[in-house]
CSV table of C-alpha atoms in Angstrom, one decimal:
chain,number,residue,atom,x,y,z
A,1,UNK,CA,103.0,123.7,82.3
A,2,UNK,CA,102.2,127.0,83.4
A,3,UNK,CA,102.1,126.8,87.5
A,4,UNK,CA,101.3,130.8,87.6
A,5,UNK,CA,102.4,132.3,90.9
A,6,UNK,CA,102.2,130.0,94.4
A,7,UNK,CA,101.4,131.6,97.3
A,8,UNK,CA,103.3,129.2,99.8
A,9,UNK,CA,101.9,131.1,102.8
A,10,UNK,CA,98.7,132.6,103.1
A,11,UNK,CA,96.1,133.4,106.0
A,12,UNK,CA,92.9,133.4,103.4
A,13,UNK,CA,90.5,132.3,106.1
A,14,UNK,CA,91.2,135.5,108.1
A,15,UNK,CA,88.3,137.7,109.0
A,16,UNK,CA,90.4,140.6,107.4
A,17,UNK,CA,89.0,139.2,104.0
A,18,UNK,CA,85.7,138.3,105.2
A,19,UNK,CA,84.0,141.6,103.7
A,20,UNK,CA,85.5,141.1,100.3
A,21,UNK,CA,87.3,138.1,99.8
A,22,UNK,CA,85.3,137.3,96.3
A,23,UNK,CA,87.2,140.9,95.2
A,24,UNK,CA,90.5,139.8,97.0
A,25,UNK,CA,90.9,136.5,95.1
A,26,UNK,CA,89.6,137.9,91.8
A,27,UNK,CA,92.6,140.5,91.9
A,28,UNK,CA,95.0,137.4,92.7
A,29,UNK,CA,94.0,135.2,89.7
A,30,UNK,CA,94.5,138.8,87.3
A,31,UNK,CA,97.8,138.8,89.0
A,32,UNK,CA,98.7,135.7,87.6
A,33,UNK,CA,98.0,133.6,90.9
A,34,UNK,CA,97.2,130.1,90.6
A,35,UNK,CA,97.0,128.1,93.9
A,36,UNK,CA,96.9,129.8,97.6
A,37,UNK,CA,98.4,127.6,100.0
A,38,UNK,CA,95.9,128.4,103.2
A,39,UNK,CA,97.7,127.8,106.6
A,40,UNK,CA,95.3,128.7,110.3
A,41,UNK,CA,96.7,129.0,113.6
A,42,UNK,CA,94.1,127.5,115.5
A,43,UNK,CA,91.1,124.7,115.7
A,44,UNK,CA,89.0,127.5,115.4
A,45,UNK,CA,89.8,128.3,111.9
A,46,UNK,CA,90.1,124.6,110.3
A,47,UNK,CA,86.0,124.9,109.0
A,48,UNK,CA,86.9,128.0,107.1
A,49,UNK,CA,89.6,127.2,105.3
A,50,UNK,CA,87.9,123.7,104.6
A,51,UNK,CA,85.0,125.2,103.2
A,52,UNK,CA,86.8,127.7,101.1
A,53,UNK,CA,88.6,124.8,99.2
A,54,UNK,CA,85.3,123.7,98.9
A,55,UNK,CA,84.3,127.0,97.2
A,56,UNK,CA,87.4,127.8,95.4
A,57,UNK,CA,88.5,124.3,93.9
A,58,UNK,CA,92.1,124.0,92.2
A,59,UNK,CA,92.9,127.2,93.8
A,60,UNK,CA,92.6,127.3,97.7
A,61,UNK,CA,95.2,124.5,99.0
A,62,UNK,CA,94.1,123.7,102.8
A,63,UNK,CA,96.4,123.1,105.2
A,64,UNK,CA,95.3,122.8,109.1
A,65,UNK,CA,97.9,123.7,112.0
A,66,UNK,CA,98.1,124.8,115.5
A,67,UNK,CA,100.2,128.1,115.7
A,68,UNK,CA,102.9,128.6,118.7
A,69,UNK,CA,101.7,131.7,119.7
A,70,UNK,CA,97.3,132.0,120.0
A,71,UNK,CA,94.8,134.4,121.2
A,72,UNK,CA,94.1,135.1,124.4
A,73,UNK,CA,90.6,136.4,125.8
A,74,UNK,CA,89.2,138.9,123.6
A,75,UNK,CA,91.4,142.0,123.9
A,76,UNK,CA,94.3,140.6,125.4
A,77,UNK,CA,97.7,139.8,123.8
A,78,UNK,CA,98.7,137.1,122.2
A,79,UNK,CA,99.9,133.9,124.6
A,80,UNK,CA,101.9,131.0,124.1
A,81,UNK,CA,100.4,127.6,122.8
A,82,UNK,CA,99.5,125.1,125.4
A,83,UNK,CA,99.6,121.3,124.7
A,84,UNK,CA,95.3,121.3,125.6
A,85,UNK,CA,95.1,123.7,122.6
A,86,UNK,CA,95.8,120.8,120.6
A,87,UNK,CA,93.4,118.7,121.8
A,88,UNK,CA,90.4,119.7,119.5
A,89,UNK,CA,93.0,119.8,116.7
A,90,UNK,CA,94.3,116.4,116.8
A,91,UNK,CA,91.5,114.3,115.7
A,92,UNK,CA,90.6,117.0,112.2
A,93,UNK,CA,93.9,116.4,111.1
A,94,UNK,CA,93.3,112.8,110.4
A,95,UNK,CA,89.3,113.4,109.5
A,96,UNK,CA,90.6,115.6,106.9
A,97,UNK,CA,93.7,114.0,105.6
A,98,UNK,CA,92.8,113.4,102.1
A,99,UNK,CA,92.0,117.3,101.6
A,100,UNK,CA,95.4,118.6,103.3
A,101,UNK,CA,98.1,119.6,101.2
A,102,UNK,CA,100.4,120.2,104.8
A,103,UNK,CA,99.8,120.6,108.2
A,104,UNK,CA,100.6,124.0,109.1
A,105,UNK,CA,101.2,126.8,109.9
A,106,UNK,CA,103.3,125.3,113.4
A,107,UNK,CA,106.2,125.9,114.7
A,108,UNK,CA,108.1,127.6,117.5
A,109,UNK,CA,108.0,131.3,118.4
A,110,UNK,CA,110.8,131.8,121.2
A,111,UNK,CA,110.5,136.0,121.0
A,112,UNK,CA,111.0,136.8,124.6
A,113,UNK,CA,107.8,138.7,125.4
A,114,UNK,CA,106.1,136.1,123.3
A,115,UNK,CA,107.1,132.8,125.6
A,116,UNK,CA,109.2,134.2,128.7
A,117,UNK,CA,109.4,130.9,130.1
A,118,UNK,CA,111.3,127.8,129.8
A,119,UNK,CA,107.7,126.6,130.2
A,120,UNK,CA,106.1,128.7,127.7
A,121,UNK,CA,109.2,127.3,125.1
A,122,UNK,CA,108.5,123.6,126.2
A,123,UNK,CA,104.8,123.5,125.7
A,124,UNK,CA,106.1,125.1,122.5
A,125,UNK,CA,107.8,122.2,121.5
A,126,UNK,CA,105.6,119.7,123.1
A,127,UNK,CA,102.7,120.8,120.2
A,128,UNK,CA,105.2,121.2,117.6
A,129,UNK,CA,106.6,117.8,118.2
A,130,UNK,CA,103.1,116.2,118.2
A,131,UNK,CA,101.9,118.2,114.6
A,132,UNK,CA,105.8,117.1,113.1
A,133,UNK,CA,104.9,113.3,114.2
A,134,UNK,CA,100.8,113.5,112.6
A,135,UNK,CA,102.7,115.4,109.6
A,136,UNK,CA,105.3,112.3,109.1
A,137,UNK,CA,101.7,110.2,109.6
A,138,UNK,CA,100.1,110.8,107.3
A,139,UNK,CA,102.9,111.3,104.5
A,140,UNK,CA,102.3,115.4,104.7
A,141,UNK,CA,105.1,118.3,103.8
A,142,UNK,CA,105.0,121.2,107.1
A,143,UNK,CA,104.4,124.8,106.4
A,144,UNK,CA,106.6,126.7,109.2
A,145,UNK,CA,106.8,129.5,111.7
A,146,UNK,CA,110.0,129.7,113.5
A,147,UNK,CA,110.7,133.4,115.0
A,148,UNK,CA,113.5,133.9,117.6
A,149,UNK,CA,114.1,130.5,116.9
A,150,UNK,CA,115.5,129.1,113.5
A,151,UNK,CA,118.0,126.9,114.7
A,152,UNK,CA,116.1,125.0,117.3
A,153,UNK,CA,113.2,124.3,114.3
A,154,UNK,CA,115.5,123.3,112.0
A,155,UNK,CA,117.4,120.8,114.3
A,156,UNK,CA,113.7,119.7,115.8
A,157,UNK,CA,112.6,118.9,112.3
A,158,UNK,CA,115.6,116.9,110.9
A,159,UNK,CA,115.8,115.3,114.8
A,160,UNK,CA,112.1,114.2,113.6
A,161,UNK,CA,113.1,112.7,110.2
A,162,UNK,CA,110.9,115.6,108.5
A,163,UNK,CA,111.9,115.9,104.7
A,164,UNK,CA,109.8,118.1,103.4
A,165,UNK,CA,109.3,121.9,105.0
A,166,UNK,CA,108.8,125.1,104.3
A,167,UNK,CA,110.3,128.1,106.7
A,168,UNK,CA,108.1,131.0,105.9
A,169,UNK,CA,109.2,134.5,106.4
A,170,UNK,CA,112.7,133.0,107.0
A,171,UNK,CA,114.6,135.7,109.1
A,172,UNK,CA,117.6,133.5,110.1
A,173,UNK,CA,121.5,133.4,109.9
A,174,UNK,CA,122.4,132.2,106.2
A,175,UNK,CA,124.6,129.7,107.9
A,176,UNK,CA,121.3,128.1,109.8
A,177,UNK,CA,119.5,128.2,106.2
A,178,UNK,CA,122.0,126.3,105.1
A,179,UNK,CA,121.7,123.6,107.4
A,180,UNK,CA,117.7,123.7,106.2
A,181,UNK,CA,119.1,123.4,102.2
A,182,UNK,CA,121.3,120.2,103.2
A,183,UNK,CA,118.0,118.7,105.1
A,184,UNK,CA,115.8,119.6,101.7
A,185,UNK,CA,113.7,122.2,103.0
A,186,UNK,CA,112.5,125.5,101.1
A,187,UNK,CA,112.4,128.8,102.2
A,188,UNK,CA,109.6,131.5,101.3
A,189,UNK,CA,109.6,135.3,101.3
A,190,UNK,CA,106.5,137.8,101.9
A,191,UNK,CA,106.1,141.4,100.4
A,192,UNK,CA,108.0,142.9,103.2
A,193,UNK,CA,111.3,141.9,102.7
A,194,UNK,CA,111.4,144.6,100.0
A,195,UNK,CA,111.1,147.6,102.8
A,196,UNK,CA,114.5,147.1,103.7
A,197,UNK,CA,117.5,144.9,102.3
A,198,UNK,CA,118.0,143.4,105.8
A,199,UNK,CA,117.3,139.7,104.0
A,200,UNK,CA,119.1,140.4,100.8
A,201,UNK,CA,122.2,138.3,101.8
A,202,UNK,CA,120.1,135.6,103.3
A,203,UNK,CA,118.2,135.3,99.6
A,204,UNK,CA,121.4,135.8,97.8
A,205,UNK,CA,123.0,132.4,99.8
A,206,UNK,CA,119.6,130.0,99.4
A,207,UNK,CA,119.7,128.2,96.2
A,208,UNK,CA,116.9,129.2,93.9
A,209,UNK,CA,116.0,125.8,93.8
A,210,UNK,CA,115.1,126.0,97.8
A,211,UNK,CA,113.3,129.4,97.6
A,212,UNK,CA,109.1,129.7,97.6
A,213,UNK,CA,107.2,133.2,96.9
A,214,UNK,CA,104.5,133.7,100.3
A,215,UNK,CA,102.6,137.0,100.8
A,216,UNK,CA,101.6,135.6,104.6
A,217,UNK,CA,98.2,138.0,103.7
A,218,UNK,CA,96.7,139.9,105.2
A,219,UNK,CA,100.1,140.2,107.3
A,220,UNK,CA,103.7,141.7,105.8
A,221,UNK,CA,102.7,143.4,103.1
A,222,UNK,CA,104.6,146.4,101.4
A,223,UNK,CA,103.2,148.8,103.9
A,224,UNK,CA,102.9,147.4,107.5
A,225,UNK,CA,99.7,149.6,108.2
A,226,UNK,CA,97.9,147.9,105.1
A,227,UNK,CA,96.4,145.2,104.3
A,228,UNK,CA,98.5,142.8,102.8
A,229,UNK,CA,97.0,140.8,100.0
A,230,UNK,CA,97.8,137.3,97.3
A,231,UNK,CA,98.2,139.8,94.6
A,232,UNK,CA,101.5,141.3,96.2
A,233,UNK,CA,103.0,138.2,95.2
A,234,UNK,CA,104.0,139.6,92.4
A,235,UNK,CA,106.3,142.2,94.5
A,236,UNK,CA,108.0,139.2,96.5
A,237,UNK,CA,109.1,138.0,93.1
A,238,UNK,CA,110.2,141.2,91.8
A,239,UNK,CA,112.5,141.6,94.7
A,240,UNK,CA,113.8,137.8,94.8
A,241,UNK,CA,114.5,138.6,90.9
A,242,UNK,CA,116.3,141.5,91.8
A,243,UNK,CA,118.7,140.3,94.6
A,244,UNK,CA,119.4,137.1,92.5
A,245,UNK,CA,120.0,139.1,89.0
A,246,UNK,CA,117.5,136.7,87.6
A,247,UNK,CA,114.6,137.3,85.6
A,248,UNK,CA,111.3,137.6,87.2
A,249,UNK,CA,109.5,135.3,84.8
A,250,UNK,CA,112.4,133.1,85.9
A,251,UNK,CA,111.8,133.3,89.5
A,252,UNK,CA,107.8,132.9,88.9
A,253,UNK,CA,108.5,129.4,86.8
A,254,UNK,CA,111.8,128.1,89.5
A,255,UNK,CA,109.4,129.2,92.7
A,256,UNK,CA,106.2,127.9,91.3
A,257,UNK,CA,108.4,124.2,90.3
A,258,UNK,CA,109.6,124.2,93.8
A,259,UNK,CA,106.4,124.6,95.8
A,260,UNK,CA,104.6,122.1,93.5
A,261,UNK,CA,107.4,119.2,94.3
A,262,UNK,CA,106.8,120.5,98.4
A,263,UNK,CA,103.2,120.3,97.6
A,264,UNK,CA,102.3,117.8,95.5
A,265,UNK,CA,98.8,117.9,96.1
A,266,UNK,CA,98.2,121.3,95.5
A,267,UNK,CA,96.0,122.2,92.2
A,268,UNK,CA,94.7,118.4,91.6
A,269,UNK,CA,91.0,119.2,91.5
């Protein structure tokens, strides 16, 4: 069966694609691009992603999630998530169940300027916790965040009996990623790994049968001052190939395999 590329990690519902998202998501299918797993990091965002799987059937794979870190007033920095930002969130999750293929993106963020409290980092985990538990509900894989914080998220998620995850943008130790492999989770890599080869080791150690292609669009891209884009897929695999010695055709086909087992209910309309 020919999966094409999977983009584990995507942020199509961002308003950086409103203007052309028609344009955006023809040049991912001529890439080769088959399904777009669409995370959001807040309530406010679960319509539009739900109504582009309703416009973009067997490609746009919905996932709904409350991020650790969300917006503050307009024009002011990011803040840590509170457990009220949840409230809204709670009761879509199980309204939309049936059209969910995870509930993400969640997770903890524990970058100092990003959650300088022990307060911020509870309330962290308080929402994290609560998504991991409506996750195990409702029989639904998680789609990951964990910067500043890979240990903690990995130990959370096995302390919460979660068996299927994936850690986007994995920046970890390989030793922590490892403990991830032995609990069955998957790993996924954007674009901008291949600006440096800080990650190469950490790719080399992960079995290819735990890693996932992301592009985390319109975020991480090749250049950090442009848009980022599903079509740059094709670079994440390039690179993976690369630092593996493996074929690229064979890291499309592996990658593609494995995020279809995390998300079995991707491409079934």
């Amino acid at each position: 069966m020919d999966y094409g590329y999977v983009d584990c990690h995507c942020h199509i519902s961002a308003p950086e694609f409103e203007q052309d998202l028609e344009e955006v998501i023809q040049r991912a299918k001529a890439a080769g691009v088959k399904t777009l797993v669409a995370v959001t990091e807040g309530v406010e965002e679960f319509s539009r992603v739900l109504q582009l799987y309703e416009c973009y059937p067997g490609l746009v794979a919905p996932c709904l999630g409350v991020h650790p870190l969300q917006m503050g007033r307009p024009g002011s920095e990011q803040r840590s998530v509170k457990p009220q930002d949840l409230d809204a969130a709670l009761p879509q999750f199980y309204k939309h169940s049936e059209s969910l293929v995870a509930i993400g993106e969640i997770g903890l963020d524990f970058t100092p300027w990003c959650a300088p409290t022990q307060q911020d980092r509870d309330d962290q985990m308080d929402v994290f916790i609560k998504q991991l538990n409506v996750a195990r509900e409702l029989q639904l894989p998680v789609n990951v965040h964990s910067r500043s914080a890979a240990k903690i998220t990995i130990a959370t998620m096995r302390e919460q009996g979660i068996s299927r995850a994936l850690l986007h943008n994995f920046a970890g130790k390989p030793s922590v990623a490892l403990e991830g492999v032995k609990a069955g989770y998957c790993f996924s890599f954007p674009p901008a790994v291949c600006r440096n080869q800080q990650r190469d080791k950490l790719i080399r150690q992960i079995p290819m049968e735990h890693i996932c292609l992301e592009t985390d669009s319109p975020a991480l891209g090749l250049d950090k001052h442009e848009r980022n884009e599903p079509c740059n897929i094709v670079l994440s695999c390039r690179y993976i190939a690369d630092v593996k010695g493996l074929s690229p055709q064979t890291v499309q086909l592996v990658t593609a395999q494995n995020a279809h087992r995390l998300f079995p209910r991707a491409n079934r309309r």
